[in-house]
CSV table of C-alpha atoms in Angstrom, one decimal:
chain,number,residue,atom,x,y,z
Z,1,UNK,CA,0.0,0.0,0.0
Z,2,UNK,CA,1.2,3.3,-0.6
Z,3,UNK,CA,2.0,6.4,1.4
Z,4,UNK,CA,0.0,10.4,1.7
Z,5,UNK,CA,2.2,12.7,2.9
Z,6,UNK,CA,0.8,15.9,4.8
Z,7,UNK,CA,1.9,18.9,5.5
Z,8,UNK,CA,0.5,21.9,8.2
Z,9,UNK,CA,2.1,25.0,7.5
Z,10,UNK,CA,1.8,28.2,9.9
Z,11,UNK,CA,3.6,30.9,11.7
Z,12,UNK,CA,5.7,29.5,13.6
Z,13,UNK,CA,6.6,25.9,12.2
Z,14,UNK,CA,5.7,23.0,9.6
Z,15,UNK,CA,4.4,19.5,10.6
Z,16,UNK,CA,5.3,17.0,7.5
Z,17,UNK,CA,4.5,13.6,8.1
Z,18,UNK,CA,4.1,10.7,5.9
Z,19,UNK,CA,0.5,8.0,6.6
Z,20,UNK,CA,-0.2,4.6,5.8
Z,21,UNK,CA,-3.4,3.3,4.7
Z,22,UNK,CA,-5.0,2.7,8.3
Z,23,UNK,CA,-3.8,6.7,9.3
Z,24,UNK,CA,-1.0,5.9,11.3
Z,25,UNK,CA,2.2,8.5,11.3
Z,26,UNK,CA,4.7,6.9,9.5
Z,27,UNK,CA,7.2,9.5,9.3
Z,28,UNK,CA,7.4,13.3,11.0
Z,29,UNK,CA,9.1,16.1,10.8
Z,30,UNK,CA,9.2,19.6,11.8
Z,31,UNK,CA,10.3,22.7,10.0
Z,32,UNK,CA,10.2,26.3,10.3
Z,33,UNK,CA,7.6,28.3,9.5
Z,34,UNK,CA,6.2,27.9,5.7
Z,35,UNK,CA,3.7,31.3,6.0
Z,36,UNK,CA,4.8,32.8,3.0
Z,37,UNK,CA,3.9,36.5,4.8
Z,38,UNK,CA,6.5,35.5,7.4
Z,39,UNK,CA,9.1,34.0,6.2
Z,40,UNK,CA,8.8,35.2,2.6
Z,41,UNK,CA,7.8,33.2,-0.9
Z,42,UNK,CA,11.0,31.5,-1.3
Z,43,UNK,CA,11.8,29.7,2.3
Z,44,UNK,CA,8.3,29.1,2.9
Z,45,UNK,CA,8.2,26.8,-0.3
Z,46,UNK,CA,11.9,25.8,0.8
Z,47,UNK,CA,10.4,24.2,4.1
Z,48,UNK,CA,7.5,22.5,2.4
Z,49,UNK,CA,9.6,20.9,0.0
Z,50,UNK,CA,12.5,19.9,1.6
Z,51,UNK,CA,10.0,18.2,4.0
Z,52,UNK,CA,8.1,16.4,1.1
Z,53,UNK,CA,12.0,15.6,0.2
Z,54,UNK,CA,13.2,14.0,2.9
Z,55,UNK,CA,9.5,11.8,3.5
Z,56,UNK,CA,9.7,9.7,0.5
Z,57,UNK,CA,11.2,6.8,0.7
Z,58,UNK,CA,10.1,3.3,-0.9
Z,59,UNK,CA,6.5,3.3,-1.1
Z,60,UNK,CA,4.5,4.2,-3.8
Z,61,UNK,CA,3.2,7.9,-2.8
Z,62,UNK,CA,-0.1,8.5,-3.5
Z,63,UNK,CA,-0.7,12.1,-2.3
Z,64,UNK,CA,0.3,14.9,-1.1
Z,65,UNK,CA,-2.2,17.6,0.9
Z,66,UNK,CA,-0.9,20.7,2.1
Z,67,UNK,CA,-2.6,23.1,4.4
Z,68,UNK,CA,-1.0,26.8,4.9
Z,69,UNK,CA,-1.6,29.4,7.2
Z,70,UNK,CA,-1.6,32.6,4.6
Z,71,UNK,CA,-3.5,31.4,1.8
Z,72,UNK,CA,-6.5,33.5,2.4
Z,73,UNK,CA,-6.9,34.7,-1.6
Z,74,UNK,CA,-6.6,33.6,-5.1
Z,75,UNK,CA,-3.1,35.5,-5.4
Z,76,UNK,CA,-1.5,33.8,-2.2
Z,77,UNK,CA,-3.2,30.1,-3.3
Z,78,UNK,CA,-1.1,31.2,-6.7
Z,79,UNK,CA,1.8,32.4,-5.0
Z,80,UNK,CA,2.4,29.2,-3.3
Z,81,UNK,CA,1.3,26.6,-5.7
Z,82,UNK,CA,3.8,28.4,-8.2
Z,83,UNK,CA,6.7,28.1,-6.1
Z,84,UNK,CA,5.9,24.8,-4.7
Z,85,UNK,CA,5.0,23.2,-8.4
Z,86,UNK,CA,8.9,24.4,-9.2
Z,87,UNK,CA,10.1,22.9,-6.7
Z,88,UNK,CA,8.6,19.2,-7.0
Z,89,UNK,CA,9.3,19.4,-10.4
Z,90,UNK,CA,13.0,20.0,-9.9
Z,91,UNK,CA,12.5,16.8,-7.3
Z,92,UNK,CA,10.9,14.9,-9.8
Z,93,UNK,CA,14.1,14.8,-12.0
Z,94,UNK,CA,16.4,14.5,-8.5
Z,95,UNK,CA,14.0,11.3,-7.6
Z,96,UNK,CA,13.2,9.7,-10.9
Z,97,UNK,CA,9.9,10.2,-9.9
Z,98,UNK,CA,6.4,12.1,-11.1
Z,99,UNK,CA,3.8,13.8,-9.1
Z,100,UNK,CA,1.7,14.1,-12.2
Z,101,UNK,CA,-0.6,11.4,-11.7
Z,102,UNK,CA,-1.2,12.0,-7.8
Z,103,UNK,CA,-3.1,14.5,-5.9
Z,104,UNK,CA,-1.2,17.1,-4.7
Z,105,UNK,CA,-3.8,19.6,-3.1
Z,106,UNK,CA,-3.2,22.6,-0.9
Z,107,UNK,CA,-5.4,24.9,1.1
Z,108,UNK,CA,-6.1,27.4,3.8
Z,109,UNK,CA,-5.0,25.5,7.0
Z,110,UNK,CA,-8.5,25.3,8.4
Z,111,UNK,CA,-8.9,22.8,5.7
Z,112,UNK,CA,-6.3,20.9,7.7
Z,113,UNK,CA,-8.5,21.8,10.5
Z,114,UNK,CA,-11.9,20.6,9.7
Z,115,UNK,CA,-10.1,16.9,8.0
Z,116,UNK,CA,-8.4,16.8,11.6
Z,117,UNK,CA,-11.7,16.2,13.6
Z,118,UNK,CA,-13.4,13.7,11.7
Z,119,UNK,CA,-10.8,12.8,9.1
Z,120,UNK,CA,-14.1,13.3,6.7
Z,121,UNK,CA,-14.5,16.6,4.8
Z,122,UNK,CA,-17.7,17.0,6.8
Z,123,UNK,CA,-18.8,19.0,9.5
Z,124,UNK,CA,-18.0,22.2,11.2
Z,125,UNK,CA,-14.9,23.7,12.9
Z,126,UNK,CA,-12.9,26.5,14.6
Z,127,UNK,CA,-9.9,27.3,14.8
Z,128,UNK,CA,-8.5,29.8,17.0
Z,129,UNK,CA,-4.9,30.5,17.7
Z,130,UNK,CA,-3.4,33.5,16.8
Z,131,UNK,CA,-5.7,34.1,14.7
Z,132,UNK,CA,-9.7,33.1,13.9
Z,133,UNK,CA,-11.6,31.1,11.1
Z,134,UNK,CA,-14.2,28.6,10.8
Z,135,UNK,CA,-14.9,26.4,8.3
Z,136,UNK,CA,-17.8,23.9,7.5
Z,137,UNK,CA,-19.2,21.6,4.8
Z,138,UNK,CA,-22.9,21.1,4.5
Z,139,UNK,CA,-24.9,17.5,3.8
Z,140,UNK,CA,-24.2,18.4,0.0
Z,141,UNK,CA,-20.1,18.9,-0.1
Z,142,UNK,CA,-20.3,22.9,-0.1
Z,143,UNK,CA,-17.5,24.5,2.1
Z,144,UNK,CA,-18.2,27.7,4.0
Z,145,UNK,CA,-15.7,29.7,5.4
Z,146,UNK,CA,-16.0,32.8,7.9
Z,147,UNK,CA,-13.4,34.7,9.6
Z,148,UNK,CA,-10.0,34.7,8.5
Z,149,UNK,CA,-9.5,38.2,7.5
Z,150,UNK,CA,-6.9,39.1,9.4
Z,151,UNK,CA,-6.0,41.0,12.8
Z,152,UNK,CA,-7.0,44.5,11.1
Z,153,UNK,CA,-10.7,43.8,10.3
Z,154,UNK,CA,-11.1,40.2,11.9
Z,155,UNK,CA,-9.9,37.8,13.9
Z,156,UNK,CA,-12.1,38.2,17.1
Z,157,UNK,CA,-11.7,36.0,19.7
Z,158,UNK,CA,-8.7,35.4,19.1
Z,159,UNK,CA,-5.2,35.1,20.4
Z,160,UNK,CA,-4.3,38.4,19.0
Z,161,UNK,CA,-7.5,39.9,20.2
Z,162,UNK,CA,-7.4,39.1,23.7
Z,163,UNK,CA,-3.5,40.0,23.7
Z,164,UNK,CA,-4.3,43.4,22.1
Z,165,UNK,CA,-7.6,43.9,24.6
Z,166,UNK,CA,-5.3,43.0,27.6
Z,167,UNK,CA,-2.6,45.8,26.2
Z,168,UNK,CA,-5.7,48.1,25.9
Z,169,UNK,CA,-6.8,47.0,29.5
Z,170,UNK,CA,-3.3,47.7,31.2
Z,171,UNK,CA,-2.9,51.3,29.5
Z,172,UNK,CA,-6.4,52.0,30.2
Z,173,UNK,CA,-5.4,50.8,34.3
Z,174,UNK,CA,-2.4,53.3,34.4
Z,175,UNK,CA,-3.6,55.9,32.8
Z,176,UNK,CA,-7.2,55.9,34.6
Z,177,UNK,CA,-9.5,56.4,32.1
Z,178,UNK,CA,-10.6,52.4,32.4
Z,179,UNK,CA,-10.7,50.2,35.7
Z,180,UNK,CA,-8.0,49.6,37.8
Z,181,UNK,CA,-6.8,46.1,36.7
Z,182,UNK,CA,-4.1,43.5,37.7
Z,183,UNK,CA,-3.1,43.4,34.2
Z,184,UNK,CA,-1.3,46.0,34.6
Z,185,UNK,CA,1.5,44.6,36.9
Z,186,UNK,CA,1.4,40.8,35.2
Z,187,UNK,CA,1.7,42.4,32.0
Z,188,UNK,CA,4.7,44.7,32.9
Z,189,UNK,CA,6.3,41.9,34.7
Z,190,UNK,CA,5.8,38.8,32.2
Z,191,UNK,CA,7.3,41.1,29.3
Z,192,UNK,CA,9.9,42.6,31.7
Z,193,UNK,CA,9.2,46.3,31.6
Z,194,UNK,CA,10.5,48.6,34.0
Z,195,UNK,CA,7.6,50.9,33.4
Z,196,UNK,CA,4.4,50.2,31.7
Z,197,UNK,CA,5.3,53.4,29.0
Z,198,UNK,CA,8.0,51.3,28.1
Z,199,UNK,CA,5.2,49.2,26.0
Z,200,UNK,CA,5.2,51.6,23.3
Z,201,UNK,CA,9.0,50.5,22.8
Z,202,UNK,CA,8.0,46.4,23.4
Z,203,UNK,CA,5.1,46.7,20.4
Z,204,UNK,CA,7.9,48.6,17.9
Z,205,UNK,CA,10.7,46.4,18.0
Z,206,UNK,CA,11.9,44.9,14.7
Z,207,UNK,CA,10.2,41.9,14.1
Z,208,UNK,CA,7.6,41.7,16.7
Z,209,UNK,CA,4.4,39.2,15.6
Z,210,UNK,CA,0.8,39.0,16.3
Z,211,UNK,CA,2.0,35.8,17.6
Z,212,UNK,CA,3.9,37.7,20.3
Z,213,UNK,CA,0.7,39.7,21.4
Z,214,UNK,CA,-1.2,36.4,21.2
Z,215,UNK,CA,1.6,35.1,24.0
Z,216,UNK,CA,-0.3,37.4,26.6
Z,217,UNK,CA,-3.2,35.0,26.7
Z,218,UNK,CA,-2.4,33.3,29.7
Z,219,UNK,CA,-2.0,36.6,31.4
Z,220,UNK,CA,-5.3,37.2,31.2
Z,221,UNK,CA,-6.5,33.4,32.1
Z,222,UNK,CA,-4.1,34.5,35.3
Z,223,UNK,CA,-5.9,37.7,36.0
Z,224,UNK,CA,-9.5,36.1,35.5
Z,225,UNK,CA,-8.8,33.3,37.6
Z,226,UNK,CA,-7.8,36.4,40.1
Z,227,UNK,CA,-11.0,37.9,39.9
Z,228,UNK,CA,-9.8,40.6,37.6
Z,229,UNK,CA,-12.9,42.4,36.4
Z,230,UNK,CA,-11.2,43.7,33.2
Z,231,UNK,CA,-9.2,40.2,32.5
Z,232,UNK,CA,-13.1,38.7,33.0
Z,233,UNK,CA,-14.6,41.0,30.3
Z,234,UNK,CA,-12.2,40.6,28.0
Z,235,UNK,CA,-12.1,36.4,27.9
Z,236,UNK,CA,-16.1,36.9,27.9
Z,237,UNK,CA,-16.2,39.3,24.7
Z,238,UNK,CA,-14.1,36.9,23.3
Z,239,UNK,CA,-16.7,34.1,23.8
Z,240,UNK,CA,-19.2,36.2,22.2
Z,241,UNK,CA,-17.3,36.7,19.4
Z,242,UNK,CA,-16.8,33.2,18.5
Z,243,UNK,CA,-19.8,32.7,19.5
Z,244,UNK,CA,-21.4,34.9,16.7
Z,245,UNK,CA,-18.5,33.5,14.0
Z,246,UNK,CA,-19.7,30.4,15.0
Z,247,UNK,CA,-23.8,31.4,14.5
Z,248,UNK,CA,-23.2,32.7,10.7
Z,249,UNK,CA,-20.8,29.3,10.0
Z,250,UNK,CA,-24.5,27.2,11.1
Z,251,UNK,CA,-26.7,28.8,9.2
Z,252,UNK,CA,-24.8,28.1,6.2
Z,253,UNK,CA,-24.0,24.7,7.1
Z,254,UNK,CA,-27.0,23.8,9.1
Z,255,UNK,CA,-24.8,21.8,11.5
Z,256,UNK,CA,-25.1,20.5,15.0
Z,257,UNK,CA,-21.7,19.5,15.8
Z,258,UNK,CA,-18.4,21.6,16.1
Z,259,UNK,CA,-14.9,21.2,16.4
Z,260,UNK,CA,-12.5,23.1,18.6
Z,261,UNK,CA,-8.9,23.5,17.0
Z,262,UNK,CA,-6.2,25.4,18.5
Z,263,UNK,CA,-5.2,27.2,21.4
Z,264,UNK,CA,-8.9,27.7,22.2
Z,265,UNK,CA,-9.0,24.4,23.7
Z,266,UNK,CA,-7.1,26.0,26.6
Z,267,UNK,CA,-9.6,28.7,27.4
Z,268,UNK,CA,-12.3,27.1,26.8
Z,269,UNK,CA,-13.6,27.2,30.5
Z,270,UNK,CA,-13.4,30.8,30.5
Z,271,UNK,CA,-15.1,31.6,27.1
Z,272,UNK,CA,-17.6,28.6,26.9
Z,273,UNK,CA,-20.6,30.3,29.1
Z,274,UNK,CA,-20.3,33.4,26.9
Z,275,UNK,CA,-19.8,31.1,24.1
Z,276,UNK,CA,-23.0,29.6,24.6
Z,277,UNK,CA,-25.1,32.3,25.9
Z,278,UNK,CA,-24.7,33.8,22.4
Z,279,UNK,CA,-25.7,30.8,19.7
Z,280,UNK,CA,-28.0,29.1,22.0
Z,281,UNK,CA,-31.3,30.7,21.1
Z,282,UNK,CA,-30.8,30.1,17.6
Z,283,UNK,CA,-28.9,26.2,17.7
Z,284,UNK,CA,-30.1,25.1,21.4
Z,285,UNK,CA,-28.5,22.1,20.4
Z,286,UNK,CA,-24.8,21.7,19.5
Z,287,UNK,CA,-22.1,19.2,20.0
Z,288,UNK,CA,-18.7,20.1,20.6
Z,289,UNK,CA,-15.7,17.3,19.1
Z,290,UNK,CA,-12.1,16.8,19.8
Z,291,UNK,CA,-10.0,16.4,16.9
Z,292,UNK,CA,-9.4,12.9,16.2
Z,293,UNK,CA,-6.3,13.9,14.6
Z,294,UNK,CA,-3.3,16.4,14.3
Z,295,UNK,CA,-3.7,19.1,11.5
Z,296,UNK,CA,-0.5,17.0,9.6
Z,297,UNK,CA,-2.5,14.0,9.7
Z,298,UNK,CA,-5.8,16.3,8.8
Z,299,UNK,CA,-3.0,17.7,5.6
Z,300,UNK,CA,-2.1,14.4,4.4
Z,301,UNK,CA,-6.1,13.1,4.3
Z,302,UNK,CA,-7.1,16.5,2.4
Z,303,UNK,CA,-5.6,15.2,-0.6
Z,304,UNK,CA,-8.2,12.8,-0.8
Z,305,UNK,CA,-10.8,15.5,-1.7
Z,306,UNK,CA,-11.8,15.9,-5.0
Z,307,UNK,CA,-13.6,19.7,-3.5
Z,308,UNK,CA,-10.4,21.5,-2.8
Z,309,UNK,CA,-7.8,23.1,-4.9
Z,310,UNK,CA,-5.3,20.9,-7.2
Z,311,UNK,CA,-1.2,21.8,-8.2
Z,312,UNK,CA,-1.7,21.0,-11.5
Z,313,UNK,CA,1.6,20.0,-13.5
């Protein structure tokens, strides 16, 4: 039996492994990042590839899927598969081998996502780390996706957003035009200020990410368990947020189940009443699933899918 090789590309690193017929991890590596916005066209593809590269080994591959943080329009999907079509095709003539007559699919990596819960493009899921999106398929195959747009016009609830909201919260603190909050100290503290002005500085420093403000999330888990009033509000707008993300992905989908990707998982206590408070009138009824499998594993079954986008060679 042959071999689907998978690959879940984002910010920060690259998951490639390799799966045999009944699923199980074969193979794994880990590269960095392969966000083309991050890293740039050239190593992003570089990481894919050379992890493709060093997976194959003697048997017969038959696909590849590869889901990528980044590859929220036509031009980045083009961007990438351009690159990444150059590059197998220089492999093909290292290897003595084609990728002409296998699948080799890539997608936004809440594609990855929604194959990692089910392992079935079906269903409906979430995905919130830095960043927000959800994605779901109804009874007839149709993929819905909401959210995604970025930390400029979208991704509420998110990481980002509640390290942003907690910045907000602690300037507010000292300066007094918002409630006195604890954030104020842990914040200072945890990113070693000697003075909360000193912020401005922290926030402008070459190469600071959104994944960076996203790292203050537990801040605010620490100042809510506290009883932090501002820490509170902020982990409960988030709820509500994904709450209402969650709402428009249903009625498109007309689902009853949901899964929960990403760092999420880890605040779920905190955001789940306000969470539910918000879609319950509308979907009373909803199930909430654990992914079955890791986003690689969730990769490597998208090429299965006739529904998503094709390298074509």
């Amino acid at each position: 039996m042959g071999v689907k090789i998978g690959v879940d590309g984002g910010g920060s690193k690259t998951e490639i492994v390799a799966l045999d017929s009944t699923k199980q991890i074969l193979w794994s590596q880990r590269n960095p990042s392969s966000n083309y916005h991050v890293v740039g066209m050239t190593q992003a593809v570089r990481n894919i590839v050379s992890g493709i590269r060093d997976s194959l080994q003697d048997e017969p591959l038959e696909g590849i899927g590869i889901s990528l943080a980044g590859i929220d329009t036509s031009e980045d999907w083009n961007i990438m598969a351009n690159g990444i079509r150059e590059e197998l095709i220089i492999l093909e003539n290292e290897r003595g081998i084609s990728f002409r007559n296998i699948p080799v699919v890539m997608e936004n990596d809440a594609f990855g996502a929604l194959m990692s819960v089910r392992g079935t493009f079906s269903g409906n899921v979430l995905a919130v780390g830095t960043g927000t999106v959800a994605l779901g398929v109804n009874s007839e195959g149709k993929a819905y996706r909401i959210g995604g747009w970025g930390h400029l016009i979208g991704d509420q609830g998110s990481g980002y957003d509640i390290g942003r909201k907690a910045l907000a919260a602690m300037v507010a603190s000292f300066d007094g035009y918002g409630s006195k909050s604890i954030l104020e100290s842990l914040v200072t503290n945890h990113l070693k200020l000697n003075q909360v002005r000193e912020i401005v500085d922290w926030l402008n420093q070459d190469k600071r990410t959104n994944k960076d403000v996203a790292a203050l999330v537990p801040i605010v888990v620490e100042a809510a368990r506290i009883g932090d009033s501002a820490a509170q509000a902020i982990l409960q707008e988030a709820g509500r947020d994904l709450g209402l993300v969650t709402q428009a992905l249903l009625r498109k989908t007309r689902g009853h189940e949901l899964g929960l990707v990403g760092g999420i998982v880890h605040i779920w206590e905190f955001i789940k009443p306000s969470f539910q408070s918000t879609i319950q009138e509308e979907f009373p009824i909803l199930q909430f699933l654990k992914p079955s499998y890791p986003p690689s594993v969730g990769a490597a079954l998208l090429s299965e899918i006739s529904q998503v986008r094709h390298i074509e060679f």
